[in-house]
Amino acid sequence: MAKTRRTYFCQNCGFESAKWLGKCPSCSQWNTFIEEVVEKGGTKVPDWRTEKSGTLRASKAAAIHSIVYKEELRIETPDQELNRVLGGGIVPGSLVLIGGEPGIGKSTLMLQLALTLPKLKVLYVSGEESEQQIKMRAERIDQSSKASCYILTETATKNIFKQIEQIAPELVIIDSIQTLHSAHIDSSPGSVSQVRECTAELLRYAKESGTPVFIIGHITKEGSIAGPKVLEHMVDTVLQFEGDRHHVYRILRAVKNRFGSSSELGIYEMQGAGLREVSNPSEILLSQRESSLSGIAIAAMLEGVRPMLIEVQALVSTSAYGTPQRSTTGFEAKRMNMLLAVLEKRFGFRLSIQDVFLNIAGGLRVEDPAIDLAVLMAIISSQQDIPLPSTVVFAGEVGLSGEIRAINRIEQRIAEADKLGFETIYVSKYNIKGLDLNRFKIKIVALSKVEELFQQLFG
Ligand code: TYD
Ligand code: MG
């Protein structure tokens, strides 16, 4: 009988420790260590190969020039947004993780993919819903589907691989990784060691059979995939499905992609009959805005590695009291005071006798200095009561002498603004060196001083 070994895993990042720790040395989270039982022993024989041949097939080293691959091998799906996010279609043998909060539409997206791929045999493995439930959902999405899609409700990896051998699918979807369990590990489904082992087995299967595998993974409130970073570096591609559950729009982002750019995003609308691709996203953002209001500016910010556009709102009004009020939501108050001082000193705006309120729409907290320029423009727009054009975006840090400074990942920000249908983006002159401006549809205006921006926008 195999001996068991007990170790402690950080449930946040997967850090392994022989003893319990209060604080994780890897991700600095508190109280995240849980004891898990791991089977002792060296390398495990993966299920799906033992079922087949009973022996391990060893890989041989090959000279790099003798390795051939065909570029056109990608499988194009009927879903253009998904194709784009994946970098031009599904790569055979790739392992793709789709993360998202519960109820956001991950199962819907994957089932829709399974039902709309007419030429491929797809195996949809669900550990969360019954066959009837999936059938009901499938009828909602596409009643006339001719796809050869197989549904398997199973959670043991051993049985899943048995079915895979029988059916020989050309695409496998796992819903979700947190429900799977492998017989090699004793701990419960959803624990770090189980999630890691099951993913490793799927990875071996994908790589050796050349079958692409999509794995659905739930995300915890903090935004990480549960059993989390462990998974992110094992898979080839990490996609995140996000959005407000109470709104109809969903965004699919590539967080990591070994086969394409990680700055791509796809937008969907959740309808009664599944997800609809939104090919012209500006329809969402722009239609929600009152174009003729002063005090509003759009900034291209980054959250982690993810670019997004946010609305900065400012209200400047005459102070009723001796001491003017300064209040910010989602933006550092000290930083706003600095920007106000720059406006006062360099450009002569008499803001010291006025109340200034600043708000980042959507309840976000922004620390990215790149939104300085939008903050500045929102404040001036409100003070002068002149609305800014609703099609412009700002991305730049502002220095103490009123210079527009360079920011990181400018290309991603421009690409996001471009994708979302904006017409002009104002950036720093020092930011565009070596940038291929013709790549983008959006007009890129590069300036070095805030004065020049005033002149261009307010005359
Ligand atoms: P689901 O795919 O189950 O989310 P996840 O797998 O990420 O947990 O989607 C759940 C929501 O989507 C649910 O609230 C109902 C809604 N929905 C629609 O609005 N239209 C549809 O056609 C389908 C299938 C679901
Ligand atoms: Mg689901």
CSV table of C-alpha atoms and ligand atoms in Angstrom, one decimal:
chain,number,residue,atom,x,y,z
A,1,MET,CA,0.0,0.0,0.0
A,2,ALA,CA,1.2,3.4,-0.8
A,3,LYS,CA,2.3,5.5,2.2
A,4,THR,CA,0.7,8.8,2.6
A,5,ARG,CA,2.4,12.1,3.2
A,6,ARG,CA,0.8,15.2,4.7
A,7,THR,CA,1.9,18.6,3.7
A,8,TYR,CA,0.4,22.1,3.9
A,9,PHE,CA,-0.5,24.1,0.8
A,10,CYS,CA,-1.3,27.8,0.6
A,11,GLN,CA,-4.8,27.8,-1.0
A,12,ASN,CA,-4.1,31.1,-2.6
A,13,CYS,CA,-0.8,30.5,-4.5
A,14,GLY,CA,-0.1,26.8,-4.0
A,15,PHE,CA,3.1,27.3,-1.9
A,16,GLU,CA,4.0,24.0,-0.3
A,17,SER,CA,5.3,23.7,3.3
A,18,ALA,CA,6.1,20.8,5.6
A,19,LYS,CA,4.5,22.6,8.5
A,20,TRP,CA,1.6,25.0,9.0
A,21,LEU,CA,2.4,28.6,8.6
A,22,GLY,CA,0.3,31.6,9.5
A,23,LYS,CA,1.6,33.8,6.7
A,24,CYS,CA,2.5,32.5,3.3
A,25,PRO,CA,6.1,33.4,2.4
A,26,SER,CA,5.3,33.4,-1.2
A,27,CYS,CA,2.1,35.5,-1.6
A,28,SER,CA,2.0,37.1,1.9
A,29,GLN,CA,-1.6,36.1,2.6
A,30,TRP,CA,-2.6,35.1,6.1
A,31,ASN,CA,-4.3,31.9,7.2
A,32,THR,CA,-4.2,30.3,3.8
A,33,PHE,CA,-2.5,27.0,4.7
A,34,ILE,CA,-4.5,23.9,4.7
A,35,GLU,CA,-3.3,20.4,5.4
A,36,GLU,CA,-3.6,18.0,2.4
A,37,VAL,CA,-2.8,14.3,2.1
A,38,VAL,CA,-0.5,13.6,-0.8
A,39,GLU,CA,0.5,10.1,-1.9
A,40,LYS,CA,4.1,9.3,-1.3
A,41,GLY,CA,6.2,8.0,-4.2
A,42,GLY,CA,8.2,9.2,-7.1
A,43,THR,CA,6.8,10.0,-10.5
A,44,LYS,CA,3.2,8.9,-11.0
A,45,VAL,CA,2.1,7.0,-14.1
A,46,PRO,CA,-0.5,9.1,-15.7
A,47,ASP,CA,-3.9,7.4,-16.0
A,48,TRP,CA,-4.6,7.7,-19.7
A,49,ARG,CA,-1.3,6.1,-20.8
A,50,THR,CA,-1.5,3.2,-18.4
A,51,GLU,CA,-5.0,2.4,-19.6
A,52,LYS,CA,-3.7,2.3,-23.1
A,53,SER,CA,-0.4,0.5,-23.1
A,54,GLY,CA,0.5,-0.3,-19.6
A,55,THR,CA,4.0,1.3,-20.0
A,56,LEU,CA,5.4,4.7,-20.0
A,57,ARG,CA,6.3,6.0,-23.4
A,58,ALA,CA,9.6,7.9,-23.0
A,59,SER,CA,10.2,11.1,-25.0
A,60,LYS,CA,13.4,11.4,-27.0
A,61,ALA,CA,15.4,14.5,-27.5
A,62,ALA,CA,15.3,15.9,-31.0
A,63,ALA,CA,17.5,18.4,-32.8
A,64,ILE,CA,15.6,21.7,-33.2
A,65,HIS,CA,16.0,21.9,-36.9
A,66,SER,CA,14.5,18.4,-37.3
A,67,ILE,CA,11.3,19.5,-35.6
A,68,VAL,CA,8.6,20.6,-38.1
A,69,TYR,CA,5.3,22.2,-37.4
A,70,LYS,CA,2.6,23.6,-39.6
A,71,GLU,CA,1.5,27.1,-39.0
A,72,GLU,CA,-2.0,26.6,-40.4
A,73,LEU,CA,-2.9,24.0,-37.9
A,74,ARG,CA,-5.1,26.2,-35.8
A,75,ILE,CA,-8.7,25.3,-35.5
A,76,GLU,CA,-10.9,28.3,-36.3
A,77,THR,CA,-14.0,28.5,-34.3
A,78,PRO,CA,-17.2,30.2,-35.5
A,79,ASP,CA,-16.7,32.6,-32.6
A,80,GLN,CA,-14.6,35.5,-33.9
A,81,GLU,CA,-14.1,37.0,-30.5
A,82,LEU,CA,-12.8,33.8,-29.1
A,83,ASN,CA,-10.5,33.3,-32.1
A,84,ARG,CA,-9.0,36.7,-31.6
A,85,VAL,CA,-8.4,36.2,-27.9
A,86,LEU,CA,-6.8,32.9,-28.5
A,87,GLY,CA,-4.5,34.5,-31.1
A,88,GLY,CA,-6.2,33.2,-34.2
A,89,GLY,CA,-8.0,30.0,-33.3
A,90,ILE,CA,-7.4,27.0,-31.1
A,91,VAL,CA,-3.9,25.5,-31.2
A,92,PRO,CA,-3.9,21.7,-31.2
A,93,GLY,CA,-2.6,20.2,-28.0
A,94,SER,CA,-3.0,23.4,-26.1
A,95,LEU,CA,-4.4,23.6,-22.6
A,96,VAL,CA,-6.6,26.7,-22.1
A,97,LEU,CA,-7.9,27.8,-18.7
A,98,ILE,CA,-11.0,29.9,-18.6
A,99,GLY,CA,-11.4,31.6,-15.3
A,100,GLY,CA,-14.3,33.7,-14.0
A,101,GLU,CA,-16.6,34.2,-11.1
A,102,PRO,CA,-19.6,31.8,-10.6
A,103,GLY,CA,-22.6,32.7,-12.8
A,104,ILE,CA,-20.7,34.9,-15.2
A,105,GLY,CA,-21.3,32.5,-18.2
A,106,LYS,CA,-18.3,30.2,-18.5
A,107,SER,CA,-20.3,27.1,-19.0
A,108,THR,CA,-22.5,28.9,-21.5
A,109,LEU,CA,-19.5,30.1,-23.5
A,110,MET,CA,-18.0,26.6,-23.6
A,111,LEU,CA,-21.2,24.7,-24.4
A,112,GLN,CA,-21.8,27.2,-27.1
A,113,LEU,CA,-18.4,26.5,-28.5
A,114,ALA,CA,-19.1,22.8,-28.4
A,115,LEU,CA,-22.4,23.2,-30.2
A,116,THR,CA,-21.1,25.5,-32.9
A,117,LEU,CA,-18.1,23.5,-34.0
A,118,PRO,CA,-19.8,21.4,-36.7
A,119,LYS,CA,-16.8,19.4,-37.9
A,120,LEU,CA,-15.2,18.4,-34.6
A,121,LYS,CA,-16.1,15.8,-32.1
A,122,VAL,CA,-16.3,17.5,-28.8
A,123,LEU,CA,-16.4,15.9,-25.3
A,124,TYR,CA,-18.0,18.2,-22.7
A,125,VAL,CA,-17.2,16.9,-19.2
A,126,SER,CA,-19.2,18.4,-16.5
A,127,GLY,CA,-18.8,17.8,-12.8
A,128,GLU,CA,-21.3,20.5,-11.9
A,129,GLU,CA,-24.5,19.8,-13.8
A,130,SER,CA,-26.5,16.8,-14.8
A,131,GLU,CA,-27.0,15.7,-18.4
A,132,GLN,CA,-30.5,17.0,-18.4
A,133,GLN,CA,-29.4,20.4,-17.1
A,134,ILE,CA,-26.8,20.6,-19.9
A,135,LYS,CA,-29.3,19.5,-22.5
A,136,MET,CA,-31.8,22.2,-21.3
A,137,ARG,CA,-29.1,24.8,-21.6
A,138,ALA,CA,-28.1,23.4,-25.1
A,139,GLU,CA,-31.7,23.8,-26.3
A,140,ARG,CA,-31.7,27.4,-25.1
A,141,ILE,CA,-28.5,28.1,-27.0
A,142,ASP,CA,-29.0,26.3,-30.2
A,143,GLN,CA,-31.8,23.9,-30.9
A,144,SER,CA,-30.8,23.0,-34.4
A,145,SER,CA,-27.2,22.1,-33.6
A,146,LYS,CA,-25.8,19.4,-35.8
A,147,ALA,CA,-22.5,19.2,-33.9
A,148,SER,CA,-21.3,15.9,-32.6
A,149,CYS,CA,-21.0,16.9,-29.0
A,150,TYR,CA,-20.8,14.3,-26.3
A,151,ILE,CA,-21.7,15.0,-22.7
A,152,LEU,CA,-20.1,13.2,-19.8
A,153,THR,CA,-21.0,13.8,-16.2
A,154,GLU,CA,-18.0,12.5,-14.3
A,155,THR,CA,-15.4,13.8,-11.8
A,156,ALA,CA,-12.8,11.0,-11.6
A,157,THR,CA,-10.0,11.6,-14.0
A,158,LYS,CA,-9.5,7.9,-14.5
A,159,ASN,CA,-13.0,7.4,-15.8
A,160,ILE,CA,-12.8,10.5,-17.9
A,161,PHE,CA,-9.7,9.2,-19.7
A,162,LYS,CA,-11.4,5.9,-20.2
A,163,GLN,CA,-14.2,7.7,-22.0
A,164,ILE,CA,-11.8,9.8,-23.9
A,165,GLU,CA,-10.1,6.7,-25.3
A,166,GLN,CA,-13.5,5.3,-26.4
A,167,ILE,CA,-14.9,8.4,-27.9
A,168,ALA,CA,-11.6,9.9,-29.2
A,169,PRO,CA,-12.7,13.5,-29.1
A,170,GLU,CA,-11.0,16.2,-31.1
A,171,LEU,CA,-11.7,18.8,-28.4
A,172,VAL,CA,-12.2,18.3,-24.6
A,173,ILE,CA,-13.9,20.7,-22.3
A,174,ILE,CA,-13.7,20.3,-18.5
A,175,ASP,CA,-16.3,22.1,-16.4
A,176,SER,CA,-14.8,22.6,-13.9
A,177,ILE,CA,-11.3,21.8,-12.7
A,178,GLN,CA,-12.4,22.3,-9.1
A,179,THR,CA,-14.8,19.3,-9.3
A,180,LEU,CA,-12.3,16.8,-10.7
A,181,HIS,CA,-10.4,14.3,-8.5
A,182,SER,CA,-7.5,12.0,-9.3
A,183,ALA,CA,-7.0,8.7,-7.6
A,184,HIS,CA,-3.4,9.5,-7.1
A,185,ILE,CA,-4.1,12.1,-4.5
A,186,ASP,CA,-6.1,11.7,-1.3
A,187,SER,CA,-7.2,15.2,-0.7
A,188,SER,CA,-10.6,16.5,-1.6
A,189,PRO,CA,-11.6,18.0,-5.0
A,190,GLY,CA,-10.8,21.7,-5.3
A,191,SER,CA,-7.8,21.5,-3.0
A,192,VAL,CA,-4.5,22.7,-4.4
A,193,SER,CA,-2.9,19.3,-4.7
A,194,GLN,CA,-5.9,17.8,-6.5
A,195,VAL,CA,-6.3,20.8,-8.9
A,196,ARG,CA,-2.6,20.6,-9.6
A,197,GLU,CA,-2.6,16.8,-10.2
A,198,CYS,CA,-5.7,16.8,-12.4
A,199,THR,CA,-4.3,19.7,-14.5
A,200,ALA,CA,-1.0,17.9,-14.9
A,201,GLU,CA,-2.8,14.8,-16.1
A,202,LEU,CA,-4.9,16.8,-18.6
A,203,LEU,CA,-1.7,18.6,-19.7
A,204,ARG,CA,0.0,15.3,-20.4
A,205,TYR,CA,-3.0,14.1,-22.3
A,206,ALA,CA,-3.3,17.3,-24.4
A,207,LYS,CA,0.4,17.4,-25.2
A,208,GLU,CA,0.7,13.8,-26.2
A,209,SER,CA,-2.5,13.3,-28.1
A,210,GLY,CA,-2.5,16.8,-29.7
A,211,THR,CA,-6.1,17.3,-28.5
A,212,PRO,CA,-6.9,20.8,-27.3
A,213,VAL,CA,-8.3,20.9,-23.8
A,214,PHE,CA,-10.4,23.8,-22.3
A,215,ILE,CA,-10.5,23.9,-18.5
A,216,ILE,CA,-13.0,26.0,-16.7
A,217,GLY,CA,-11.8,27.3,-13.3
A,218,HIS,CA,-13.7,29.3,-10.7
A,219,ILE,CA,-12.3,32.4,-9.4
A,220,THR,CA,-12.3,33.5,-5.8
A,221,LYS,CA,-13.5,36.9,-4.7
A,222,GLU,CA,-9.9,38.3,-4.7
A,223,GLY,CA,-9.8,37.6,-8.4
A,224,SER,CA,-7.4,34.7,-8.4
A,225,ILE,CA,-8.3,31.3,-9.8
A,226,ALA,CA,-8.9,29.0,-6.8
A,227,GLY,CA,-6.1,26.6,-6.4
A,228,PRO,CA,-4.8,29.4,-8.5
A,229,LYS,CA,-1.5,30.6,-9.6
A,230,VAL,CA,-0.4,26.9,-9.7
A,231,LEU,CA,-2.7,26.5,-12.6
A,232,GLU,CA,-1.8,29.7,-14.4
A,233,HIS,CA,1.8,28.6,-15.1
A,234,MET,CA,0.9,25.1,-16.1
A,235,VAL,CA,-1.5,25.9,-18.9
A,236,ASP,CA,-0.6,27.5,-22.2
A,237,THR,CA,-3.3,30.1,-22.2
A,238,VAL,CA,-5.3,31.8,-19.4
A,239,LEU,CA,-8.5,33.5,-20.4
A,240,GLN,CA,-10.6,35.5,-18.0
A,241,PHE,CA,-14.3,35.9,-18.4
A,242,GLU,CA,-15.5,39.0,-16.5
A,243,GLY,CA,-18.2,41.5,-16.2
A,244,ASP,CA,-21.0,42.6,-13.9
A,245,ARG,CA,-23.5,39.8,-13.4
A,246,HIS,CA,-26.3,42.3,-13.3
A,247,HIS,CA,-25.3,43.8,-16.6
A,248,VAL,CA,-25.5,42.0,-20.0
A,249,TYR,CA,-21.9,42.6,-21.2
A,250,ARG,CA,-19.1,40.2,-20.6
A,251,ILE,CA,-15.4,40.6,-21.5
A,252,LEU,CA,-13.1,37.7,-22.3
A,253,ARG,CA,-9.5,38.6,-21.8
A,254,ALA,CA,-6.3,36.8,-22.5
A,255,VAL,CA,-4.2,37.1,-19.3
A,256,LYS,CA,-1.5,34.8,-20.6
A,257,ASN,CA,-1.1,33.3,-24.1
A,258,ARG,CA,1.8,31.2,-25.3
A,259,PHE,CA,0.4,31.3,-28.8
A,260,GLY,CA,-0.6,35.0,-29.2
A,261,SER,CA,-0.8,38.4,-27.7
A,262,SER,CA,-2.0,38.8,-24.2
A,263,SER,CA,-3.5,42.2,-24.8
A,264,GLU,CA,-6.5,40.9,-26.8
A,265,LEU,CA,-10.0,41.0,-25.5
A,266,GLY,CA,-13.4,39.8,-26.8
A,267,ILE,CA,-16.7,41.3,-25.8
A,268,TYR,CA,-20.0,39.4,-25.5
A,269,GLU,CA,-23.6,40.2,-24.7
A,270,MET,CA,-25.5,37.7,-22.5
A,271,GLN,CA,-28.9,37.1,-24.1
A,272,GLY,CA,-31.8,34.8,-23.5
A,273,ALA,CA,-30.3,32.4,-26.0
A,274,GLY,CA,-26.7,32.4,-25.1
A,275,LEU,CA,-23.8,34.8,-25.7
A,276,ARG,CA,-23.8,37.1,-28.7
A,277,GLU,CA,-20.5,38.5,-30.0
A,278,VAL,CA,-20.2,42.3,-29.8
A,279,SER,CA,-18.0,43.3,-32.7
A,280,ASN,CA,-18.4,47.0,-32.2
A,281,PRO,CA,-17.7,47.6,-28.5
A,282,SER,CA,-17.9,51.4,-28.6
A,283,GLU,CA,-21.6,50.9,-28.7
A,284,ILE,CA,-21.5,49.9,-25.0
A,285,LEU,CA,-19.2,52.5,-23.5
A,286,LEU,CA,-20.3,55.5,-25.5
A,287,SER,CA,-24.0,54.9,-25.4
A,288,GLN,CA,-23.9,55.0,-21.6
A,289,ARG,CA,-22.4,58.5,-21.6
A,290,GLU,CA,-23.9,61.9,-21.7
A,291,SER,CA,-21.7,63.4,-24.3
A,292,SER,CA,-22.3,67.0,-23.4
A,293,LEU,CA,-21.4,67.0,-19.7
A,294,SER,CA,-18.4,68.9,-18.4
A,295,GLY,CA,-16.0,67.4,-15.9
A,296,ILE,CA,-15.7,64.0,-17.6
A,297,ALA,CA,-12.5,62.5,-19.1
A,298,ILE,CA,-11.7,59.0,-20.1
A,299,ALA,CA,-8.4,57.5,-19.1
A,300,ALA,CA,-6.6,54.4,-20.5
A,301,MET,CA,-5.4,52.6,-17.4
A,302,LEU,CA,-3.9,49.3,-16.5
A,303,GLU,CA,-5.0,47.0,-13.8
A,304,GLY,CA,-2.2,44.6,-13.3
A,305,VAL,CA,-1.5,43.7,-16.9
A,306,ARG,CA,-5.0,44.3,-18.1
A,307,PRO,CA,-5.7,47.5,-19.9
A,308,MET,CA,-9.1,49.2,-19.4
A,309,LEU,CA,-10.8,52.5,-20.0
A,310,ILE,CA,-12.3,54.3,-17.1
A,311,GLU,CA,-14.2,57.5,-16.6
A,312,VAL,CA,-12.8,60.2,-14.4
A,313,GLN,CA,-15.4,62.6,-13.1
A,314,ALA,CA,-14.6,66.0,-11.5
A,315,LEU,CA,-16.8,68.7,-10.0
A,316,VAL,CA,-15.3,72.1,-9.3
A,317,SER,CA,-17.5,74.6,-7.6
A,318,THR,CA,-17.2,77.8,-5.6
A,319,SER,CA,-16.5,77.1,-2.0
A,320,ALA,CA,-19.2,78.2,0.5
A,321,TYR,CA,-16.8,78.1,3.4
A,322,GLY,CA,-13.4,79.6,4.1
A,323,THR,CA,-11.6,76.3,3.7
A,324,PRO,CA,-12.3,74.7,0.3
A,325,GLN,CA,-13.2,71.0,0.3
A,326,ARG,CA,-11.1,68.4,-1.4
A,327,SER,CA,-12.6,65.0,-1.8
A,328,THR,CA,-11.6,61.9,-3.9
A,329,THR,CA,-13.1,58.5,-4.4
A,330,GLY,CA,-10.9,55.9,-6.0
A,331,PHE,CA,-7.9,58.2,-6.4
A,332,GLU,CA,-5.2,59.2,-3.9
A,333,ALA,CA,-6.1,62.6,-2.4
A,334,LYS,CA,-2.5,63.6,-2.1
A,335,ARG,CA,-1.9,63.1,-5.7
A,336,MET,CA,-4.9,65.2,-6.6
A,337,ASN,CA,-3.6,68.0,-4.4
A,338,MET,CA,-0.4,67.8,-6.2
A,339,LEU,CA,-2.1,68.1,-9.6
A,340,LEU,CA,-4.2,71.0,-8.3
A,341,ALA,CA,-1.0,72.7,-7.2
A,342,VAL,CA,0.5,72.2,-10.7
A,343,LEU,CA,-2.6,73.8,-12.2
A,344,GLU,CA,-2.5,76.7,-9.8
A,345,LYS,CA,1.2,77.4,-10.0
A,346,ARG,CA,1.9,76.7,-13.7
A,347,PHE,CA,-1.3,77.7,-15.4
A,348,GLY,CA,-2.8,80.3,-13.0
A,349,PHE,CA,-6.1,78.5,-12.3
A,350,ARG,CA,-7.5,79.9,-9.1
A,351,LEU,CA,-8.5,76.6,-7.6
A,352,SER,CA,-7.5,77.4,-4.0
A,353,ILE,CA,-10.9,79.1,-3.4
A,354,GLN,CA,-12.9,76.3,-5.0
A,355,ASP,CA,-14.2,72.9,-3.8
A,356,VAL,CA,-12.9,70.0,-5.9
A,357,PHE,CA,-14.5,66.6,-5.9
A,358,LEU,CA,-13.1,63.7,-7.9
A,359,ASN,CA,-14.6,60.4,-8.6
A,360,ILE,CA,-13.5,57.3,-10.5
A,361,ALA,CA,-16.6,55.8,-12.0
A,362,GLY,CA,-17.5,52.2,-11.4
A,363,GLY,CA,-16.1,52.0,-7.8
A,364,LEU,CA,-12.6,51.3,-9.0
A,365,ARG,CA,-9.5,52.2,-7.0
A,366,VAL,CA,-6.8,53.4,-9.3
A,367,GLU,CA,-3.1,53.7,-8.5
A,368,ASP,CA,-1.8,53.9,-12.0
A,369,PRO,CA,-0.2,57.3,-12.5
A,370,ALA,CA,-1.2,57.2,-16.2
A,371,ILE,CA,-4.6,58.6,-15.3
A,372,ASP,CA,-3.1,61.9,-14.1
A,373,LEU,CA,-3.8,63.5,-17.5
A,374,ALA,CA,-7.4,62.5,-17.5
A,375,VAL,CA,-7.8,63.8,-13.9
A,376,LEU,CA,-6.3,67.1,-14.8
A,377,MET,CA,-8.5,67.4,-17.9
A,378,ALA,CA,-11.6,66.5,-16.0
A,379,ILE,CA,-10.9,69.2,-13.4
A,380,ILE,CA,-10.3,71.9,-15.9
A,381,SER,CA,-13.3,70.8,-18.0
A,382,SER,CA,-15.5,71.2,-14.9
A,383,GLN,CA,-13.9,74.4,-13.8
A,384,GLN,CA,-14.3,76.0,-17.2
A,385,ASP,CA,-17.6,74.2,-17.8
A,386,ILE,CA,-16.5,73.1,-21.2
A,387,PRO,CA,-17.3,69.5,-22.0
A,388,LEU,CA,-14.5,67.4,-23.6
A,389,PRO,CA,-15.2,65.5,-26.8
A,390,SER,CA,-16.6,62.1,-25.9
A,391,THR,CA,-14.3,60.3,-28.3
A,392,VAL,CA,-11.0,61.2,-26.7
A,393,VAL,CA,-8.8,59.2,-24.3
A,394,PHE,CA,-5.9,60.3,-22.1
A,395,ALA,CA,-2.9,58.3,-21.0
A,396,GLY,CA,0.0,60.1,-19.3
A,397,GLU,CA,1.6,61.0,-16.1
A,398,VAL,CA,1.9,64.6,-15.1
A,399,GLY,CA,5.1,66.0,-13.6
A,400,LEU,CA,5.5,68.9,-11.2
A,401,SER,CA,6.5,71.3,-14.0
A,402,GLY,CA,3.4,70.4,-16.1
A,403,GLU,CA,5.2,68.0,-18.4
A,404,ILE,CA,3.5,64.9,-19.7
A,405,ARG,CA,5.6,61.9,-18.8
A,406,ALA,CA,5.9,58.6,-20.4
A,407,ILE,CA,4.0,55.6,-19.0
A,408,ASN,CA,4.5,51.8,-19.3
A,409,ARG,CA,2.7,49.5,-21.8
A,410,ILE,CA,1.5,52.4,-23.9
A,411,GLU,CA,0.8,50.0,-26.8
A,412,GLN,CA,-1.6,48.0,-24.9
A,413,ARG,CA,-3.5,51.1,-23.7
A,414,ILE,CA,-3.6,52.5,-27.3
A,415,ALA,CA,-4.8,49.1,-28.5
A,416,GLU,CA,-7.6,49.0,-25.9
A,417,ALA,CA,-8.8,52.5,-26.8
A,418,ASP,CA,-8.6,51.6,-30.5
A,419,LYS,CA,-10.6,48.4,-29.9
A,420,LEU,CA,-13.2,50.3,-27.9
A,421,GLY,CA,-13.8,52.6,-30.8
A,422,PHE,CA,-12.3,55.9,-29.6
A,423,GLU,CA,-11.0,58.4,-32.1
A,424,THR,CA,-8.1,60.2,-30.4
A,425,ILE,CA,-5.7,59.4,-27.7
A,426,TYR,CA,-3.4,61.9,-26.0
A,427,VAL,CA,-0.1,60.5,-24.9
A,428,SER,CA,3.4,61.7,-24.0
A,429,LYS,CA,5.9,62.6,-26.7
A,430,TYR,CA,8.5,60.5,-25.0
A,431,ASN,CA,6.3,57.4,-25.2
A,432,ILE,CA,6.0,56.9,-28.9
A,433,LYS,CA,9.6,56.1,-29.8
A,434,GLY,CA,9.7,52.9,-31.8
A,435,LEU,CA,6.0,52.6,-31.9
A,436,ASP,CA,4.3,51.6,-35.1
A,437,LEU,CA,1.6,54.3,-35.2
A,438,ASN,CA,0.0,53.1,-38.4
A,439,ARG,CA,-0.9,49.8,-36.8
A,440,PHE,CA,-3.8,51.6,-35.0
A,441,LYS,CA,-6.9,53.2,-36.4
A,442,ILE,CA,-7.1,55.6,-33.5
A,443,LYS,CA,-5.4,59.1,-33.9
A,444,ILE,CA,-2.4,59.3,-31.6
A,445,VAL,CA,-1.5,62.8,-30.5
A,446,ALA,CA,1.9,63.0,-28.7
A,447,LEU,CA,2.6,66.1,-26.6
A,448,SER,CA,5.3,67.1,-24.1
A,449,LYS,CA,3.5,69.8,-22.1
A,450,VAL,CA,0.1,70.1,-20.6
A,451,GLU,CA,-0.1,73.7,-22.1
A,452,GLU,CA,-0.2,72.2,-25.6
A,453,LEU,CA,-3.1,70.0,-24.6
A,454,PHE,CA,-5.0,72.9,-23.2
A,455,GLN,CA,-4.5,74.8,-26.5
A,456,GLN,CA,-5.7,71.8,-28.6
A,457,LEU,CA,-8.8,71.1,-26.5
A,458,PHE,CA,-9.9,74.5,-25.1
A,459,GLY,CA,-8.4,76.8,-27.7
B,1,TYD,P1,-23.3,29.9,-16.6
B,1,TYD,O1,-22.7,29.6,-17.9
B,1,TYD,O2,-23.9,28.8,-15.8
B,1,TYD,O3,-22.2,30.6,-15.6
B,1,TYD,P2,-20.9,29.9,-15.0
B,1,TYD,O4,-20.6,28.6,-15.7
B,1,TYD,O5,-19.8,30.9,-15.2
B,1,TYD,O6,-21.1,29.7,-13.5
B,1,TYD,O7,-24.3,31.2,-16.8
B,1,TYD,C1,-25.1,31.5,-15.8
B,1,TYD,C2,-26.0,32.7,-16.1
B,1,TYD,O8,-26.2,33.0,-17.5
B,1,TYD,C3,-27.3,32.4,-15.5
B,1,TYD,O9,-27.5,33.5,-14.6
B,1,TYD,C4,-28.3,32.5,-16.6
B,1,TYD,C5,-27.6,33.2,-17.7
B,1,TYD,N1,-27.9,32.7,-19.1
B,1,TYD,C6,-28.6,33.6,-20.0
B,1,TYD,O10,-28.8,34.7,-19.7
B,1,TYD,N2,-28.9,33.1,-21.2
B,1,TYD,C7,-28.6,31.8,-21.6
B,1,TYD,O11,-28.9,31.5,-22.8
B,1,TYD,C8,-27.9,31.0,-20.7
B,1,TYD,C9,-27.6,29.6,-21.1
B,1,TYD,C10,-27.6,31.4,-19.4
B,2,MG,MG,-20.8,26.7,-14.8
